[in-house]
Coordinates of C-alpha atoms in Angstrom, one line a residue:
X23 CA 118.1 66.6 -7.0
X24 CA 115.2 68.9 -7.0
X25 CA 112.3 68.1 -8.9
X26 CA 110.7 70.7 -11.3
X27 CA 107.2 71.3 -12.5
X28 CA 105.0 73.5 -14.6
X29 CA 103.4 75.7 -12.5
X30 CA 99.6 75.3 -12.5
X31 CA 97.4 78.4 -13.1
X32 CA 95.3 77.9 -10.2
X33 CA 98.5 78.4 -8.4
X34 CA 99.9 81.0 -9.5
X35 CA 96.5 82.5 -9.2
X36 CA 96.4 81.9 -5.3
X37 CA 100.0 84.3 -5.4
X38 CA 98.4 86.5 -7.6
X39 CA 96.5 88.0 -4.3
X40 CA 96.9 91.5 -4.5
X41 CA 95.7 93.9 -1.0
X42 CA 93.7 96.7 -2.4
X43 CA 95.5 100.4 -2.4
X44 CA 94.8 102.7 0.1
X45 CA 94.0 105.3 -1.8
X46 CA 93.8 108.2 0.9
X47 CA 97.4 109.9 1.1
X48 CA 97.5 110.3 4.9
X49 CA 96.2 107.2 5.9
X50 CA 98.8 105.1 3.6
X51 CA 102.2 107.3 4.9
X52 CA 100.7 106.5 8.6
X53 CA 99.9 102.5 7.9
X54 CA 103.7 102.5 6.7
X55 CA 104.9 103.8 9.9
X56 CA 105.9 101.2 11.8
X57 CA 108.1 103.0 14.7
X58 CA 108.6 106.5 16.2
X59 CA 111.6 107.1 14.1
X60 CA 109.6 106.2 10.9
X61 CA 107.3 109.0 11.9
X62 CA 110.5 111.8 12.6
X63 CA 111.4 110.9 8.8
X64 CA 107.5 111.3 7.6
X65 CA 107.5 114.5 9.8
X66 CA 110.5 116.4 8.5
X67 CA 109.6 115.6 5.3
X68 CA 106.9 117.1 5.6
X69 CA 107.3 120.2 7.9
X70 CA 109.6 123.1 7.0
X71 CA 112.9 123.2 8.5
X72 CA 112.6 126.4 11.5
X73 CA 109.6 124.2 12.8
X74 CA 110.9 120.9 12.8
X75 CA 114.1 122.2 14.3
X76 CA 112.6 123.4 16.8
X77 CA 110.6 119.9 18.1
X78 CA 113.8 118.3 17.4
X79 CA 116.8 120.4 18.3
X80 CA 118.3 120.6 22.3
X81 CA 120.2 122.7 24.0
X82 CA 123.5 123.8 23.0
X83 CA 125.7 120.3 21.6
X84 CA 122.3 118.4 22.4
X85 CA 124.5 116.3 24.6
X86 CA 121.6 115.4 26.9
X87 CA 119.1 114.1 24.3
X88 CA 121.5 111.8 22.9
X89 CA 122.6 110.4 26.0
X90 CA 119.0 110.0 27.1
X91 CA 118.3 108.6 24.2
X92 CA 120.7 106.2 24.4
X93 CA 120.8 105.1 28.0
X94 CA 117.4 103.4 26.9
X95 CA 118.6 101.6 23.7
X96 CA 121.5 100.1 26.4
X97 CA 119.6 98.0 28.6
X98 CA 119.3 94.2 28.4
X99 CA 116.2 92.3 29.3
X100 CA 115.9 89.3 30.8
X101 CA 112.9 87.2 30.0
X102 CA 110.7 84.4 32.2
X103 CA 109.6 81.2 30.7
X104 CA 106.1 79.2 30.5
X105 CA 104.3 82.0 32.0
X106 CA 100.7 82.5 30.5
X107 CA 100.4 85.8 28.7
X108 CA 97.8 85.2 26.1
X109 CA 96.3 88.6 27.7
X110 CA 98.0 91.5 28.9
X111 CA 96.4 93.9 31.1
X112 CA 98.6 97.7 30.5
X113 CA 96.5 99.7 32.7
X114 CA 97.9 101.7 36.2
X115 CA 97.0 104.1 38.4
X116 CA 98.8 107.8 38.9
X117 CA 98.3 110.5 40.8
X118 CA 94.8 109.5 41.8
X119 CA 93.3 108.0 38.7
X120 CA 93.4 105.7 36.0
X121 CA 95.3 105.5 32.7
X122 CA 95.0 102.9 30.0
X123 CA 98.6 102.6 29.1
X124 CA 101.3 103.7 31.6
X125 CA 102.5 106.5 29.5
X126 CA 100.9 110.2 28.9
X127 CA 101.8 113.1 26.7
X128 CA 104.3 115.1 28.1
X129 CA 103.3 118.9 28.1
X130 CA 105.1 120.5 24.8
X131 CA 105.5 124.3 24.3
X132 CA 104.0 126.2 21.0
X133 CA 102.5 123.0 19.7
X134 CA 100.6 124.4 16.6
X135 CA 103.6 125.6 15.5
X136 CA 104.5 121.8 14.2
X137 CA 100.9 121.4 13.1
X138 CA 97.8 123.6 13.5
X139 CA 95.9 120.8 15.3
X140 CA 98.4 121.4 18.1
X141 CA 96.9 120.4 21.5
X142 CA 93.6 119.5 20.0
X143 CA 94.9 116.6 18.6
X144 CA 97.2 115.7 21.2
X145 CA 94.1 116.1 23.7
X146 CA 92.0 114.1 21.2
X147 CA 93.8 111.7 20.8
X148 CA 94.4 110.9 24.3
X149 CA 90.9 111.0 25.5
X150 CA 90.5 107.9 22.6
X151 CA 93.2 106.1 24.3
X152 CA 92.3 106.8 28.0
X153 CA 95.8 108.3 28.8
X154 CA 96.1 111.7 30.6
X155 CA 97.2 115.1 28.1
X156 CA 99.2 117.7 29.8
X157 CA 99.1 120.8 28.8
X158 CA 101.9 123.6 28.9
X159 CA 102.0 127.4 30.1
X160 CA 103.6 127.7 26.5
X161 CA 100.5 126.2 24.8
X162 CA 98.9 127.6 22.1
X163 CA 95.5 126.1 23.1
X164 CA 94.1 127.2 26.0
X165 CA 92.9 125.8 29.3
X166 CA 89.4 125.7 28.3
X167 CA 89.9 124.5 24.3
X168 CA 92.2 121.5 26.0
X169 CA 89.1 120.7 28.4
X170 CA 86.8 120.9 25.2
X171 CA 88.8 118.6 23.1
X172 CA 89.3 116.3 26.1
X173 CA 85.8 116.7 28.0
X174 CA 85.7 113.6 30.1
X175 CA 89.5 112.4 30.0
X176 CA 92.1 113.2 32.7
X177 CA 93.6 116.7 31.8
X178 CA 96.8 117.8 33.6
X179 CA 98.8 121.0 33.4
X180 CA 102.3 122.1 33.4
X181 CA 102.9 125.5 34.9
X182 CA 105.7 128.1 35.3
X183 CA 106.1 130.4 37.6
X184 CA 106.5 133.6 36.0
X185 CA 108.0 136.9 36.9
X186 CA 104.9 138.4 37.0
X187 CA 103.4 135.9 39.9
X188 CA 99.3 136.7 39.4
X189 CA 99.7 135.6 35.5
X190 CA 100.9 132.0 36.9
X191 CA 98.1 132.0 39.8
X192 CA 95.3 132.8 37.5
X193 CA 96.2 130.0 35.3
X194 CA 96.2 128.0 38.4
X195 CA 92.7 129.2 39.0
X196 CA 91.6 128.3 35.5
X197 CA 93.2 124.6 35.3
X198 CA 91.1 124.1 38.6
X199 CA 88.2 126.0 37.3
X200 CA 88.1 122.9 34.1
X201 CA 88.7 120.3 36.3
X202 CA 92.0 119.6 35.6
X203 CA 93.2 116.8 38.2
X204 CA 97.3 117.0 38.2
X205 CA 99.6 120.3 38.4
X206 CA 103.0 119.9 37.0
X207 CA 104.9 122.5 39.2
X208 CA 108.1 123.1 36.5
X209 CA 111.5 123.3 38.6
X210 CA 114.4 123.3 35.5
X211 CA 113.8 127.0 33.7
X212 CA 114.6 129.6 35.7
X213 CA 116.0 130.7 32.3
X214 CA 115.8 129.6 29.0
X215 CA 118.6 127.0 27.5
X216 CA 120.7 127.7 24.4
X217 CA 118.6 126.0 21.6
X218 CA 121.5 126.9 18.9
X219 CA 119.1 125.4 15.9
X220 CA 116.6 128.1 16.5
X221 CA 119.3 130.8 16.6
X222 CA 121.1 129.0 13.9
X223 CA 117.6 129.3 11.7
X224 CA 116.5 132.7 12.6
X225 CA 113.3 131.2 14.3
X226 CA 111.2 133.6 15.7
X227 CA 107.5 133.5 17.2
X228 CA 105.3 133.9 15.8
X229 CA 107.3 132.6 12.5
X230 CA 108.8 135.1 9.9
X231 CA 108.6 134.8 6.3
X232 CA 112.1 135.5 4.9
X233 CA 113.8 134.9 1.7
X234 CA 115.0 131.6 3.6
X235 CA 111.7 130.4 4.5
X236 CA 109.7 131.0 1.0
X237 CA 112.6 128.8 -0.4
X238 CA 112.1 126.2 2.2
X239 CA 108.6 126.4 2.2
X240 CA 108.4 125.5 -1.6
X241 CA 108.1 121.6 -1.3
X242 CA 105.6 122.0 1.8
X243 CA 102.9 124.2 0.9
X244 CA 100.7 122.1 2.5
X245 CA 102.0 123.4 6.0
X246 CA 102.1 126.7 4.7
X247 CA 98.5 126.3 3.7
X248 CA 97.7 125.5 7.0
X249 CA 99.6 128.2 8.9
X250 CA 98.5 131.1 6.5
X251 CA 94.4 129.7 7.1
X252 CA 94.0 129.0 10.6
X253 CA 94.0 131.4 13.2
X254 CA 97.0 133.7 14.3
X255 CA 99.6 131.2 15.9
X256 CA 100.3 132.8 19.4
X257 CA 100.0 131.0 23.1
X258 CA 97.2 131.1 24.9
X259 CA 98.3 131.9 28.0
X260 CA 100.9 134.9 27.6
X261 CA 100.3 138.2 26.1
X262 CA 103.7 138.9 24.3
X263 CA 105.1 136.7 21.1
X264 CA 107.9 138.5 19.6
X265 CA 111.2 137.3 19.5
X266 CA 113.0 134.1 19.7
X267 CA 111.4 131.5 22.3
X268 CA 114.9 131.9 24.8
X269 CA 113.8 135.3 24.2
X270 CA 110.3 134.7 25.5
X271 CA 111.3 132.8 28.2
X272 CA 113.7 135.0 30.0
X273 CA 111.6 137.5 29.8
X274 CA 108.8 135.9 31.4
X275 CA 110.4 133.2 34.0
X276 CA 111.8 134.0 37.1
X277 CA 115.2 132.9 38.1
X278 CA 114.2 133.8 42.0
X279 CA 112.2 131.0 42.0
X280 CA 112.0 128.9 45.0
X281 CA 110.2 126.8 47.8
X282 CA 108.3 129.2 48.9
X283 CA 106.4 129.7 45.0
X284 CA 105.9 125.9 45.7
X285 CA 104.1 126.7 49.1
X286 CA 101.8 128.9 47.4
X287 CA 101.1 127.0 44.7
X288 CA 100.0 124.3 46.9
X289 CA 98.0 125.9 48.8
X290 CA 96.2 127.5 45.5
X291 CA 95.7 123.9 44.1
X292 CA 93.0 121.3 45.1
X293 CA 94.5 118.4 42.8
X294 CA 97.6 116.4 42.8
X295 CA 100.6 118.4 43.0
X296 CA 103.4 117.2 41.1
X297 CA 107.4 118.8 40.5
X298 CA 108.5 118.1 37.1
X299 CA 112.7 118.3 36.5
X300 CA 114.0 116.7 39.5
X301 CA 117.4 115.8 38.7
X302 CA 119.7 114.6 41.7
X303 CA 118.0 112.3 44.9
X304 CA 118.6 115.0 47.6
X305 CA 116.1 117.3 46.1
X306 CA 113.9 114.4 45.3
X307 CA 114.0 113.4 49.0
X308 CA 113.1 117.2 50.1
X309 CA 110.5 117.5 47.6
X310 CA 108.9 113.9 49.2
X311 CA 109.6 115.5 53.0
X312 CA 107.7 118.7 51.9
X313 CA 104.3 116.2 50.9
X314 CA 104.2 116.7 47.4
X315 CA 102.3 114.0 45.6
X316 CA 104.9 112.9 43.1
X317 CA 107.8 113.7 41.0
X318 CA 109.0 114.2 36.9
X319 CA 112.4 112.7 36.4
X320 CA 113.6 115.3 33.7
X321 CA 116.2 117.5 32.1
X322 CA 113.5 119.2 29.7
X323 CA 114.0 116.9 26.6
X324 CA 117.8 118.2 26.8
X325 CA 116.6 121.6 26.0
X326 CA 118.0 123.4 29.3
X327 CA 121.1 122.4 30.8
X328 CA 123.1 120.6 28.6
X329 CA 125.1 117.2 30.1
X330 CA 122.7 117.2 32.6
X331 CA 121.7 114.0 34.7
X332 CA 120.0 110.9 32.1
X333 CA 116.5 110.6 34.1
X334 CA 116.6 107.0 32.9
X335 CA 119.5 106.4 34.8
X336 CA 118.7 108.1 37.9
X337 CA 115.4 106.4 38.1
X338 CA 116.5 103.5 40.2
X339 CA 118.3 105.7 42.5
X340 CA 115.7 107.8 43.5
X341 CA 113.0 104.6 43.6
X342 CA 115.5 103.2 46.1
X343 CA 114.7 106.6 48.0
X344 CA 111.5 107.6 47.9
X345 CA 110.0 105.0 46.1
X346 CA 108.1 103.6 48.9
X347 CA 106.4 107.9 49.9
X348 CA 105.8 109.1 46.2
X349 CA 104.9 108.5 42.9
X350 CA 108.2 108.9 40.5
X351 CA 107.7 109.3 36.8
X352 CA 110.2 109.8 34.2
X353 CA 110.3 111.4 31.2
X354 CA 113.0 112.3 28.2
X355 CA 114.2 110.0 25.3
X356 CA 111.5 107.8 25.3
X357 CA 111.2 106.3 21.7
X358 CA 109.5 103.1 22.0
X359 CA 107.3 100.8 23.7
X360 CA 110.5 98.9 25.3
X361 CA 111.6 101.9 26.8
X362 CA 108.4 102.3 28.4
X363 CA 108.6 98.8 30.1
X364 CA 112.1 99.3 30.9
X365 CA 111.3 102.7 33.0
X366 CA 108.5 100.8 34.8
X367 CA 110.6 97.3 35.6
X368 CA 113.0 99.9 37.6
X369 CA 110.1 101.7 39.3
X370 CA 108.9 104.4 37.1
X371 CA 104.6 104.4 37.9
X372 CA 104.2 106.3 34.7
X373 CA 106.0 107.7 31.7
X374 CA 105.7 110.9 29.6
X375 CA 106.5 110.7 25.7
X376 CA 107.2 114.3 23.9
X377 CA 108.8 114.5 20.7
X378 CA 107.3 111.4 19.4
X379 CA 104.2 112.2 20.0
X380 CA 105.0 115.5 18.0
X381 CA 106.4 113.7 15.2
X382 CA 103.1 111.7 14.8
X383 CA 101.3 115.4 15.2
X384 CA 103.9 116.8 12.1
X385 CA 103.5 113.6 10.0
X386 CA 99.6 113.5 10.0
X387 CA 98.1 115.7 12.7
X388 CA 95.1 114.2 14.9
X389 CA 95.7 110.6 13.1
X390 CA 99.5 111.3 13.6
X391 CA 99.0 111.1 17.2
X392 CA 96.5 108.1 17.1
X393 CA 99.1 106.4 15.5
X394 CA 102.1 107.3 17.9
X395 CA 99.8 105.9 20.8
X396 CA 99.1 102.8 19.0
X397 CA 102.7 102.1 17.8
X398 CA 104.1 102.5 21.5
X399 CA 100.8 100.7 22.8
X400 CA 101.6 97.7 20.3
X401 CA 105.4 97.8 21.0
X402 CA 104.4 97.6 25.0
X403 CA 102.6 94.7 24.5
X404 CA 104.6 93.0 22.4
X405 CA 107.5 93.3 24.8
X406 CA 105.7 92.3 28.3
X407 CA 104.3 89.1 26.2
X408 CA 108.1 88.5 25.1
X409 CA 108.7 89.0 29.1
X410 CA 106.3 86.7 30.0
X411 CA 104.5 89.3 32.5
X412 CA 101.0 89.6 32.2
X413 CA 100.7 93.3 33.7
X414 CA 102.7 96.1 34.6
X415 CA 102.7 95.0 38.4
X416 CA 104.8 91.9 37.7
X417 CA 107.8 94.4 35.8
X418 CA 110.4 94.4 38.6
X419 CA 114.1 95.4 38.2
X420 CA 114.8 91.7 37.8
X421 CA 113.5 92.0 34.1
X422 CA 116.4 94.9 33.5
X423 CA 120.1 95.4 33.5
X424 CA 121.5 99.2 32.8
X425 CA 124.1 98.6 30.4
X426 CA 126.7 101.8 31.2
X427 CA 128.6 103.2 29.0
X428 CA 129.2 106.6 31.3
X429 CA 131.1 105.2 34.2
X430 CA 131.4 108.1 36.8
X431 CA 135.2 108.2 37.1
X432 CA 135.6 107.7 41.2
X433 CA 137.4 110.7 43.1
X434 CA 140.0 109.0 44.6
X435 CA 141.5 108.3 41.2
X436 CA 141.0 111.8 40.0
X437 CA 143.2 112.9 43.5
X438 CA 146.0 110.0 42.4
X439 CA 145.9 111.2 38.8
X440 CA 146.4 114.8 39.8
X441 CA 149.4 114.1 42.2

């Protein structure tokens, strides 16, 4: 029988213990998020619907986000035991230098668009967490405001090859001009994907106020503030922003593309060289015979060819294959710190994180970003301790198992079915 008492004042004064408010509106909605996802739901909250759809939205059915997406949520992990992790070291080295954490942010097209800090605060933020920023052709910063905002850190860029070839060499010159250390030599858009949310929306750039948007921007006007005071959104690196961003591309990429824009690249570019959107191991193979200095895992964020190859589960494929002659690095559907680990316990040497770093930039600009690092920093850590691994070095494809739910149907029982 349970025994019952009074309760004393004293205490009930010691559960009386109240944390003081935070009292400043952005810092209080970014303290509550605790994961990526609680960001996405801060940021489209807060960002009007054309813009958000555009950070979030894929190509076509947005088949190949979802399955990237989750390819990482089915995985297994397999802990050790008795294994002293009281400290965690998360550093690595890539493409010639040093990173805190072994993930960077991914080069992201028309990023003050989302939130006028744009690459700013994405640069920013990364030179406080000693992670590389990569900037994209499509920017809306340029080469020199990324190198300001990030004086000292490791800048990379992400370049496409444009129909008009000197536009694409002079940006080469300038990345190498600011010291940029890493090209990103962009392999998947020879033309633009079928991002039916931005058709769907009317979305143009630079944006257009329509009857639609006044509506929608009524509970924002905050963003609207923002976008109306700041200077004209346009990029920084093309001349022409009229029309829809598949609009934009096709008329600026080249679908002739090919290994001999790579050759001349190369020879343009005293840094790393690096091909981002490698999708199947032959090319990764060729790319490693040819001496480039590493490899992107990538179908674009699922915003080019839609049911195209899940870079997560490619990885170990490729690793088995050039592994041991380049760096690989993966990118696409990466939502948390596990899925970080994951990617380097089956080889990965670095990650790059895209939309979540945007959602942290839409939910609370420069201190969005800060807090996107530190939520996947904190989830990283958290997992290798649950591990048992005491740096990224002791990850190993022991720690892993791909759980499949897409089971490649084998052709002999395609022939036998069709007889």
């Amino acid at each position: 029988m349970v025994t019952r008492q009074i309760p004393k004042p004293v205490e009930l004064l010691d559960l009386m213990k109240f944390k003081k408010p935070e009292l400043d509106a952005k810092k209080r909605r970014l303290q509550g998020a605790l994961t990526i996802e609680d960001l996405r739901t801060i940021a489209k909250r807060r960002t009007p619907k054309a813009a958000f759809d555009y950070t979030e939205g894929a190509a076509e059915g947005e088949i190949s986000l979802s399955r990237a997406r989750q390819a990482f949520q089915d995985i297994e992990f397999h802990p050790s035991i008795l294994r002293d992790v009281s400290t965690v070291d998360t550093s690595c080295e890539i493409f010639g230098g040093r990173s805190a954490l072994p993930f960077g942010i991914a080069p992201t097209g028309f990023t003050r668009l989302m939130q006028t800090e744009g690459e700013t605060a994405g640069a920013g933020a990364a030179a406080a967490a000693g992670i590389p920023f990569t900037l994209s052709t499509l920017g809306t910063t340029s080469i020199e405001g990324v190198k300001a905002a990030n004086p000292t850190g490791r800048n990379w860029f992400q370049l496409y090859v444009m129909r008009d070839r000197e536009i694409s060499y002079e940006l080469v010159r300038r990345a190498a001009a600011n010291d940029f250390d890493t090209l990103f030599f962009t392999v998947d858009t020879p033309i633009a994907g079928a991002r039916l949310r931005d058709k769907r929306n009317g979305f143009s750039i630079p944006p257009q106020l329509t009857l639609g948007t006044i509506i929608n921007a009524i509970p924002r006007p905050w963003w609207w503030y923002d976008f109306l005071t700041t200077p004209k959104l346009e990029f920084a690196s093309l001349s022409d922003t009229g029309g829809t961003v598949g609009d934009l591309l096709n008329a600026a990429m080249d679908p002739s593309i090919s290994f001999a824009d790579l050759d001349i690249i190369r020879g343009m570019w005293p840094g790393k060289i690096v091909v981002k959107g490698v999708q199947n191991v032959e090319d990764a193979k060729r790319l490693v015979d040819l001496g480039v200095d590493g490899m992107v895992l990538s179908n674009h964020g699922g915003r080019q060819l839609d049911r195209a190859p899940i870079p997560f589960h490619l990885l170990p494929k490729v690793v088995k294959e050039v592994g041991a002659d380049t760096e690989v690095t993966i990118d696409t559907g990466i939502m948390n710190g596990a899925d970080i680990v994951a990617a380097y316990a089956l080889g990965a040497k670095f990650t790059l994180i895209g939309r979540a770093y945007l959602y942290g930039l839409m939910a609370g600009g420069r201190a969005g970003v800060d807090r996107t690092i530190e939520i996947l920093s904190d989830q990283l850590v958290r997992t290798m301790k649950l591990l048992e691994v005491s740096s990224l070095e002791e990850l190993t494809p022991k720690h892993v198992t791909q759980l499949q739910r897409l089971v490649p149907v084998q052709p002999g029982l395609v022939h036998a079915a069709q007889s």
